[in-house]
Every structure is written in structure tokens, then in C-alpha cells.
């Protein structure tokens, strides 16, 4: 099922349609980006997370190294292996988690962040996925199905972005489900929608509540004379 967004009014109608609180969303600034966690983005092309063939043992070793060396940099010590994966994911490491949000507006921001310069963007939505149980939180590599993990607020970006994750037992396999719906956003309206989102306080500074996010946000306003 596909419904193209060609205006802010189209987006507004979609928000009303999906306001039951049962959805999670993901925004991509290119239509050809895959629903695949970073650990499984394997290939020779520029930007791939891994150039060698995927090896689950390397993925497990990487998170163990992260757990050993990250502690001095953390104010909060994760209480489960799933929390450790969430922290690693949010700080840029390659994991089997895929970022989603409970806010359609936040997903839309990530979709239009390049303002259509990469072509049409897309928002994905999915519901009715199983949720990681308490007993599974210390065994993330034993989970055999795609499931939702809602992390505690272990970093400022998580509540700001209303972040949730899906955990993928086969990271190299694109996520496909009959429950996944895609809404392409015409490149012609991406810039306009990004500006309207900014007026709604959905921007780089609010979603990345730190100095880096603030600097990027003010830099964007300076670039386009929005000061």
C-alpha cells in the first residue's frame, strides 16, 4: 500500500489517520534506502558499514568491546545487553537494531532533512509487531523474530526523538512485512515541509539536544537566511 505525500495537507491527513498510538515510523531521505540495520549493510559501495562478508561473531565481538571500553564515557550504566545495544546504536555503532520513532512528525523530519536533494523521500510505518520481553533483554542475539524494543531514557536523544528500535535476527535481510506501509514524499515539497516542521519546533536542535545539534541547526538557519 503506497500513498504519495505531495503537500503539508497530505501529511496532516496522514497524521490524523495514524493517531491511534499503535504505529512506529521511520523516515528515509531516499526512496532506495533499505529497511536494514547498519550491521547488515554489507557491500563494496561507498558508505557501507562493512566491506567484508557478514559474520555474526564479529557483531557480537564488537558489542563486547564497546561494553568494555565505553563505561568511562557514560553517565548511566546500561542494565541489560539490549540497553547496551541501544546505547551503541544511538552513538553510531553498527548493530542489529534499526531506529524508529513513535512520532510521525519526527520520522518526517528525517525523511525531508536533505530537502529533496536526493530525490523523493519516504516515511515507513508499521504496527502489530511483537515486543521484546523482559526475559529477552539480556539475550538479544537469541531473538528469532523482528520485535520492538522500547529503551529507557538512557540518553537525551531518546525522549527527544520518541525513539524505539526494532531488533533484527538476520541483519543482512531487508525488513519486509505485510504490516509495513510506505508513504513517499515528493522531492518538490521536501524543503517546504522541512520549513513548516521547523516552525513546529521539529528541527535539528530539538531532536539532537546537545551542542552539536544546536550548532547544526543555527548553521542551517544561517545558510538560508532564516536568522
Short mmCIF file of N, CA, C and O in Angstrom, two decimals, residues 120-207:
data_model
loop_
_atom_site.label_atom_id
_atom_site.label_comp_id
_atom_site.label_asym_id
_atom_site.label_seq_id
_atom_site.Cartn_x
_atom_site.Cartn_y
_atom_site.Cartn_z
N UNK A 120 12.98 11.82 -4.23
CA UNK A 120 11.84 11.63 -3.35
C UNK A 120 12.28 10.96 -2.05
O UNK A 120 13.18 10.11 -2.04
N UNK A 121 11.64 11.36 -0.95
CA UNK A 121 11.89 10.76 0.36
C UNK A 121 10.76 9.77 0.65
O UNK A 121 9.86 9.58 -0.16
N UNK A 122 10.83 9.15 1.83
CA UNK A 122 9.78 8.18 2.17
C UNK A 122 9.66 8.04 3.68
O UNK A 122 10.65 8.14 4.42
N UNK A 123 8.44 7.87 4.14
CA UNK A 123 8.16 7.50 5.54
C UNK A 123 7.63 6.08 5.53
O UNK A 123 6.74 5.74 4.74
N UNK A 124 8.17 5.25 6.43
CA UNK A 124 7.65 3.90 6.63
C UNK A 124 6.88 3.86 7.94
O UNK A 124 7.25 4.51 8.92
N UNK A 125 5.82 3.10 7.95
CA UNK A 125 5.06 2.88 9.17
C UNK A 125 4.74 1.41 9.34
O UNK A 125 4.53 0.70 8.35
N UNK A 126 4.75 0.94 10.57
CA UNK A 126 4.41 -0.46 10.84
C UNK A 126 3.75 -0.56 12.21
O UNK A 126 4.00 0.25 13.11
N UNK A 127 2.86 -1.51 12.35
CA UNK A 127 2.22 -1.78 13.64
C UNK A 127 2.02 -3.28 13.80
O UNK A 127 2.28 -4.05 12.88
N UNK A 128 1.59 -3.67 14.98
CA UNK A 128 1.30 -5.08 15.27
C UNK A 128 2.53 -5.97 15.27
O UNK A 128 2.45 -7.16 14.95
N UNK A 129 3.70 -5.39 15.61
CA UNK A 129 4.89 -6.21 15.79
C UNK A 129 4.97 -6.68 17.25
O UNK A 129 4.52 -5.97 18.15
N UNK A 130 5.57 -7.83 17.50
CA UNK A 130 5.77 -8.26 18.90
C UNK A 130 6.76 -7.35 19.61
O UNK A 130 7.54 -6.65 18.96
N UNK A 131 6.72 -7.35 20.91
CA UNK A 131 7.60 -6.50 21.73
C UNK A 131 8.57 -7.39 22.49
O UNK A 131 8.20 -8.47 22.97
N UNK A 132 9.82 -6.95 22.56
CA UNK A 132 10.85 -7.69 23.31
C UNK A 132 10.40 -7.83 24.76
O UNK A 132 10.00 -6.85 25.41
N UNK A 133 10.46 -9.03 25.28
CA UNK A 133 10.05 -9.28 26.66
C UNK A 133 11.20 -9.01 27.62
O UNK A 133 12.36 -8.92 27.23
N UNK A 134 10.85 -8.89 28.88
CA UNK A 134 11.87 -8.64 29.92
C UNK A 134 12.93 -9.73 29.91
O UNK A 134 14.13 -9.47 30.03
N UNK A 135 12.51 -10.97 29.72
CA UNK A 135 13.45 -12.08 29.72
C UNK A 135 14.38 -12.11 28.53
O UNK A 135 15.45 -12.73 28.59
N UNK A 136 13.97 -11.44 27.46
CA UNK A 136 14.80 -11.42 26.24
C UNK A 136 15.82 -10.28 26.24
O UNK A 136 16.73 -10.27 25.40
N UNK A 137 15.71 -9.35 27.18
CA UNK A 137 16.56 -8.17 27.15
C UNK A 137 18.03 -8.49 27.39
O UNK A 137 18.90 -7.71 27.00
N UNK A 138 18.34 -9.60 28.02
CA UNK A 138 19.73 -9.99 28.20
C UNK A 138 20.18 -11.05 27.20
O UNK A 138 21.29 -11.58 27.30
N UNK A 139 19.32 -11.34 26.21
CA UNK A 139 19.66 -12.31 25.18
C UNK A 139 19.26 -11.78 23.79
O UNK A 139 18.52 -12.43 23.06
N UNK A 140 19.76 -10.60 23.42
CA UNK A 140 19.32 -10.00 22.14
C UNK A 140 19.69 -10.82 20.92
O UNK A 140 19.00 -10.77 19.90
N UNK A 141 20.78 -11.60 21.02
CA UNK A 141 21.21 -12.39 19.86
C UNK A 141 20.46 -13.72 19.76
O UNK A 141 20.65 -14.46 18.80
N UNK A 142 19.61 -13.99 20.74
CA UNK A 142 18.81 -15.21 20.71
C UNK A 142 17.40 -14.96 20.17
O UNK A 142 16.66 -15.91 19.93
N UNK A 143 17.03 -13.70 19.98
CA UNK A 143 15.70 -13.37 19.49
C UNK A 143 15.59 -13.79 18.02
O UNK A 143 16.44 -13.45 17.20
N UNK A 144 14.53 -14.53 17.70
CA UNK A 144 14.42 -15.15 16.37
C UNK A 144 13.45 -14.43 15.45
O UNK A 144 13.22 -14.89 14.32
N UNK A 145 12.87 -13.34 15.89
CA UNK A 145 11.86 -12.65 15.08
C UNK A 145 12.09 -11.14 15.22
O UNK A 145 12.70 -10.67 16.19
N UNK A 146 11.61 -10.37 14.25
CA UNK A 146 11.71 -8.92 14.33
C UNK A 146 10.76 -8.43 15.41
O UNK A 146 9.55 -8.73 15.39
N UNK A 147 11.29 -7.70 16.38
CA UNK A 147 10.49 -7.26 17.51
C UNK A 147 10.85 -5.83 17.88
O UNK A 147 11.93 -5.33 17.56
N UNK A 148 9.93 -5.17 18.58
CA UNK A 148 10.12 -3.79 19.02
C UNK A 148 10.78 -3.77 20.39
O UNK A 148 10.42 -4.53 21.28
N UNK A 149 11.78 -2.88 20.53
CA UNK A 149 12.40 -2.64 21.84
C UNK A 149 12.23 -1.17 22.18
O UNK A 149 12.67 -0.30 21.42
N UNK A 150 11.59 -0.90 23.30
CA UNK A 150 11.42 0.47 23.77
C UNK A 150 12.43 0.72 24.89
O UNK A 150 12.27 0.23 26.01
N UNK A 151 13.47 1.48 24.60
CA UNK A 151 14.53 1.67 25.60
C UNK A 151 14.13 2.65 26.69
O UNK A 151 13.29 3.54 26.47
N UNK A 152 14.71 2.51 27.89
CA UNK A 152 14.54 3.56 28.89
C UNK A 152 15.24 4.83 28.40
O UNK A 152 16.02 4.78 27.44
N UNK A 153 14.99 5.93 29.05
CA UNK A 153 15.57 7.21 28.61
C UNK A 153 17.02 7.33 29.07
O UNK A 153 17.35 8.08 29.98
N UNK A 154 17.88 6.57 28.38
CA UNK A 154 19.28 6.48 28.78
C UNK A 154 20.15 7.53 28.10
O UNK A 154 21.34 7.65 28.39
N UNK A 155 19.55 8.31 27.18
CA UNK A 155 20.27 9.40 26.52
C UNK A 155 19.25 10.46 26.13
O UNK A 155 18.09 10.13 25.84
N UNK A 156 19.64 11.74 26.14
CA UNK A 156 18.68 12.81 25.86
C UNK A 156 17.98 12.68 24.50
O UNK A 156 16.83 13.10 24.35
N UNK A 157 18.66 12.09 23.52
CA UNK A 157 18.05 11.99 22.20
C UNK A 157 16.86 11.02 22.18
O UNK A 157 15.97 11.16 21.34
N UNK A 158 16.84 10.05 23.08
CA UNK A 158 15.78 9.03 23.04
C UNK A 158 14.41 9.64 23.32
O UNK A 158 13.48 9.47 22.53
N UNK A 159 14.22 10.39 24.42
CA UNK A 159 12.91 11.02 24.60
C UNK A 159 12.64 12.13 23.58
O UNK A 159 11.50 12.32 23.15
N UNK A 160 13.70 12.87 23.19
CA UNK A 160 13.51 13.96 22.23
C UNK A 160 12.97 13.45 20.90
O UNK A 160 12.13 14.11 20.26
N UNK A 161 13.45 12.28 20.49
CA UNK A 161 13.04 11.70 19.21
C UNK A 161 11.93 10.66 19.37
O UNK A 161 11.51 10.07 18.37
N UNK A 162 11.48 10.44 20.58
CA UNK A 162 10.49 9.39 20.89
C UNK A 162 10.94 8.07 20.26
O UNK A 162 10.21 7.38 19.57
N UNK A 163 12.18 7.74 20.54
CA UNK A 163 12.85 6.63 19.87
C UNK A 163 12.37 5.26 20.34
O UNK A 163 12.15 5.03 21.53
N UNK A 164 12.24 4.37 19.39
CA UNK A 164 12.09 2.94 19.62
C UNK A 164 12.98 2.25 18.61
O UNK A 164 13.46 2.85 17.66
N UNK A 165 13.22 0.97 18.83
CA UNK A 165 14.04 0.20 17.91
C UNK A 165 13.32 -1.07 17.50
O UNK A 165 12.47 -1.58 18.24
N UNK A 166 13.69 -1.58 16.34
CA UNK A 166 13.37 -2.97 16.03
C UNK A 166 14.67 -3.75 16.04
O UNK A 166 15.72 -3.25 15.61
N UNK A 167 14.62 -4.96 16.59
CA UNK A 167 15.79 -5.83 16.62
C UNK A 167 15.62 -6.88 15.53
O UNK A 167 14.54 -7.46 15.38
N UNK A 168 16.70 -7.10 14.75
CA UNK A 168 16.62 -7.93 13.55
C UNK A 168 17.55 -9.14 13.67
O UNK A 168 18.78 -8.98 13.67
N UNK A 169 17.00 -10.34 13.76
CA UNK A 169 17.83 -11.53 13.92
C UNK A 169 18.68 -11.85 12.69
O UNK A 169 19.69 -12.53 12.80
N UNK A 170 18.27 -11.34 11.53
CA UNK A 170 19.04 -11.51 10.29
C UNK A 170 19.34 -10.12 9.73
O UNK A 170 18.62 -9.63 8.85
N UNK A 171 20.41 -9.48 10.21
CA UNK A 171 20.66 -8.07 9.85
C UNK A 171 20.86 -7.81 8.36
O UNK A 171 20.61 -6.70 7.90
N UNK A 172 21.30 -8.81 7.60
CA UNK A 172 21.56 -8.60 6.17
C UNK A 172 20.29 -8.70 5.32
O UNK A 172 20.33 -8.46 4.12
N UNK A 173 19.18 -9.09 5.94
CA UNK A 173 17.92 -9.28 5.21
C UNK A 173 17.07 -8.03 5.36
O UNK A 173 16.83 -7.55 6.47
N UNK A 174 16.59 -7.49 4.22
CA UNK A 174 15.72 -6.31 4.27
C UNK A 174 14.43 -6.64 5.01
O UNK A 174 13.86 -7.72 4.84
N UNK A 175 13.99 -5.70 5.83
CA UNK A 175 12.77 -5.90 6.60
C UNK A 175 11.56 -5.75 5.69
O UNK A 175 11.32 -4.68 5.12
N UNK A 176 10.84 -6.81 5.55
CA UNK A 176 9.61 -6.80 4.75
C UNK A 176 8.51 -7.45 5.57
O UNK A 176 8.68 -8.52 6.14
N UNK A 177 7.38 -6.80 5.61
CA UNK A 177 6.25 -7.32 6.35
C UNK A 177 4.98 -6.81 5.70
O UNK A 177 4.95 -5.70 5.16
N UNK A 178 3.95 -7.62 5.76
CA UNK A 178 2.66 -7.17 5.21
C UNK A 178 2.11 -5.99 5.98
O UNK A 178 1.21 -5.28 5.51
N UNK A 179 2.65 -5.76 7.18
CA UNK A 179 2.19 -4.64 8.00
C UNK A 179 2.91 -3.34 7.71
O UNK A 179 2.53 -2.29 8.22
N UNK A 180 4.01 -3.38 6.90
CA UNK A 180 4.78 -2.17 6.60
C UNK A 180 4.09 -1.39 5.48
O UNK A 180 3.79 -1.94 4.42
N UNK A 181 3.85 -0.13 5.74
CA UNK A 181 3.27 0.77 4.74
C UNK A 181 4.29 1.86 4.43
O UNK A 181 5.00 2.33 5.32
N UNK A 182 4.39 2.26 3.18
CA UNK A 182 5.31 3.33 2.79
C UNK A 182 4.53 4.50 2.22
O UNK A 182 3.55 4.32 1.49
N UNK A 183 4.98 5.70 2.61
CA UNK A 183 4.38 6.93 2.09
C UNK A 183 5.49 7.78 1.48
O UNK A 183 6.21 8.50 2.18
N UNK A 184 5.69 7.71 0.15
CA UNK A 184 6.70 8.55 -0.49
C UNK A 184 6.36 10.03 -0.35
O UNK A 184 5.18 10.40 -0.32
N UNK A 185 7.40 10.86 -0.26
CA UNK A 185 7.23 12.30 -0.20
C UNK A 185 7.87 12.90 -1.44
O UNK A 185 9.07 12.70 -1.68
N UNK A 186 7.11 13.61 -2.23
CA UNK A 186 7.63 14.22 -3.44
C UNK A 186 8.79 15.15 -3.11
O UNK A 186 8.71 15.96 -2.17
N UNK A 187 9.88 15.04 -3.87
CA UNK A 187 11.05 15.89 -3.63
C UNK A 187 10.70 17.38 -3.75
O UNK A 187 11.33 18.23 -3.12
N UNK A 188 9.66 17.69 -4.51
CA UNK A 188 9.27 19.08 -4.73
C UNK A 188 8.76 19.77 -3.47
O UNK A 188 8.78 21.01 -3.38
N UNK A 189 8.29 18.98 -2.49
CA UNK A 189 7.72 19.60 -1.28
C UNK A 189 8.57 19.36 -0.04
O UNK A 189 8.22 19.82 1.05
N UNK A 190 9.68 18.64 -0.18
CA UNK A 190 10.51 18.32 1.00
C UNK A 190 11.01 19.57 1.70
O UNK A 190 10.96 19.67 2.94
N UNK A 191 11.49 20.55 0.93
CA UNK A 191 12.00 21.78 1.53
C UNK A 191 10.92 22.55 2.27
O UNK A 191 11.13 23.05 3.38
N UNK A 192 9.74 22.64 1.66
CA UNK A 192 8.62 23.34 2.28
C UNK A 192 8.20 22.65 3.58
O UNK A 192 7.98 23.30 4.61
N UNK A 193 8.11 21.32 3.54
CA UNK A 193 7.71 20.59 4.74
C UNK A 193 8.75 20.74 5.84
O UNK A 193 8.42 20.89 7.02
N UNK A 194 10.03 20.73 5.47
CA UNK A 194 11.09 20.91 6.48
C UNK A 194 10.95 22.27 7.16
O UNK A 194 11.11 22.38 8.39
N UNK A 195 10.63 23.31 6.39
CA UNK A 195 10.47 24.65 6.97
C UNK A 195 9.26 24.70 7.90
O UNK A 195 9.31 25.32 8.98
N UNK A 196 8.17 24.03 7.53
CA UNK A 196 6.98 24.01 8.38
C UNK A 196 7.26 23.23 9.67
O UNK A 196 6.86 23.63 10.77
N UNK A 197 7.98 22.11 9.55
CA UNK A 197 8.36 21.35 10.74
C UNK A 197 9.18 22.21 11.69
O UNK A 197 9.01 22.14 12.92
N UNK A 198 10.07 23.03 11.15
CA UNK A 198 10.87 23.91 11.99
C UNK A 198 9.98 24.87 12.77
O UNK A 198 10.20 25.12 13.96
N UNK A 199 8.93 25.38 12.12
CA UNK A 199 8.01 26.28 12.82
C UNK A 199 7.23 25.55 13.91
O UNK A 199 6.69 26.18 14.82
N UNK A 200 7.18 24.21 13.82
CA UNK A 200 6.53 23.38 14.85
C UNK A 200 7.53 22.87 15.87
O UNK A 200 7.22 21.96 16.67
N UNK A 201 8.76 23.41 15.85
CA UNK A 201 9.84 23.03 16.77
C UNK A 201 10.31 21.59 16.54
O UNK A 201 10.80 20.94 17.47
N UNK A 202 10.19 21.09 15.33
CA UNK A 202 10.77 19.80 14.95
C UNK A 202 11.96 20.12 14.07
O UNK A 202 11.81 20.42 12.87
N UNK A 203 13.15 20.11 14.65
CA UNK A 203 14.35 20.52 13.92
C UNK A 203 15.58 19.87 14.55
O UNK A 203 15.48 19.10 15.51
N UNK A 204 16.74 20.18 13.99
CA UNK A 204 17.99 19.56 14.44
C UNK A 204 18.27 19.83 15.92
O UNK A 204 18.73 18.97 16.65
N UNK A 205 17.95 21.02 16.38
CA UNK A 205 18.23 21.39 17.76
C UNK A 205 17.34 20.65 18.74
O UNK A 205 17.80 20.20 19.79
N UNK A 206 16.05 20.51 18.42
CA UNK A 206 15.14 19.85 19.35
C UNK A 206 15.32 18.33 19.35
O UNK A 206 15.14 17.69 20.39
N UNK A 207 15.70 17.76 18.20
CA UNK A 207 15.84 16.31 18.12
C UNK A 207 17.21 15.82 18.56
O UNK A 207 17.38 14.65 18.93
#
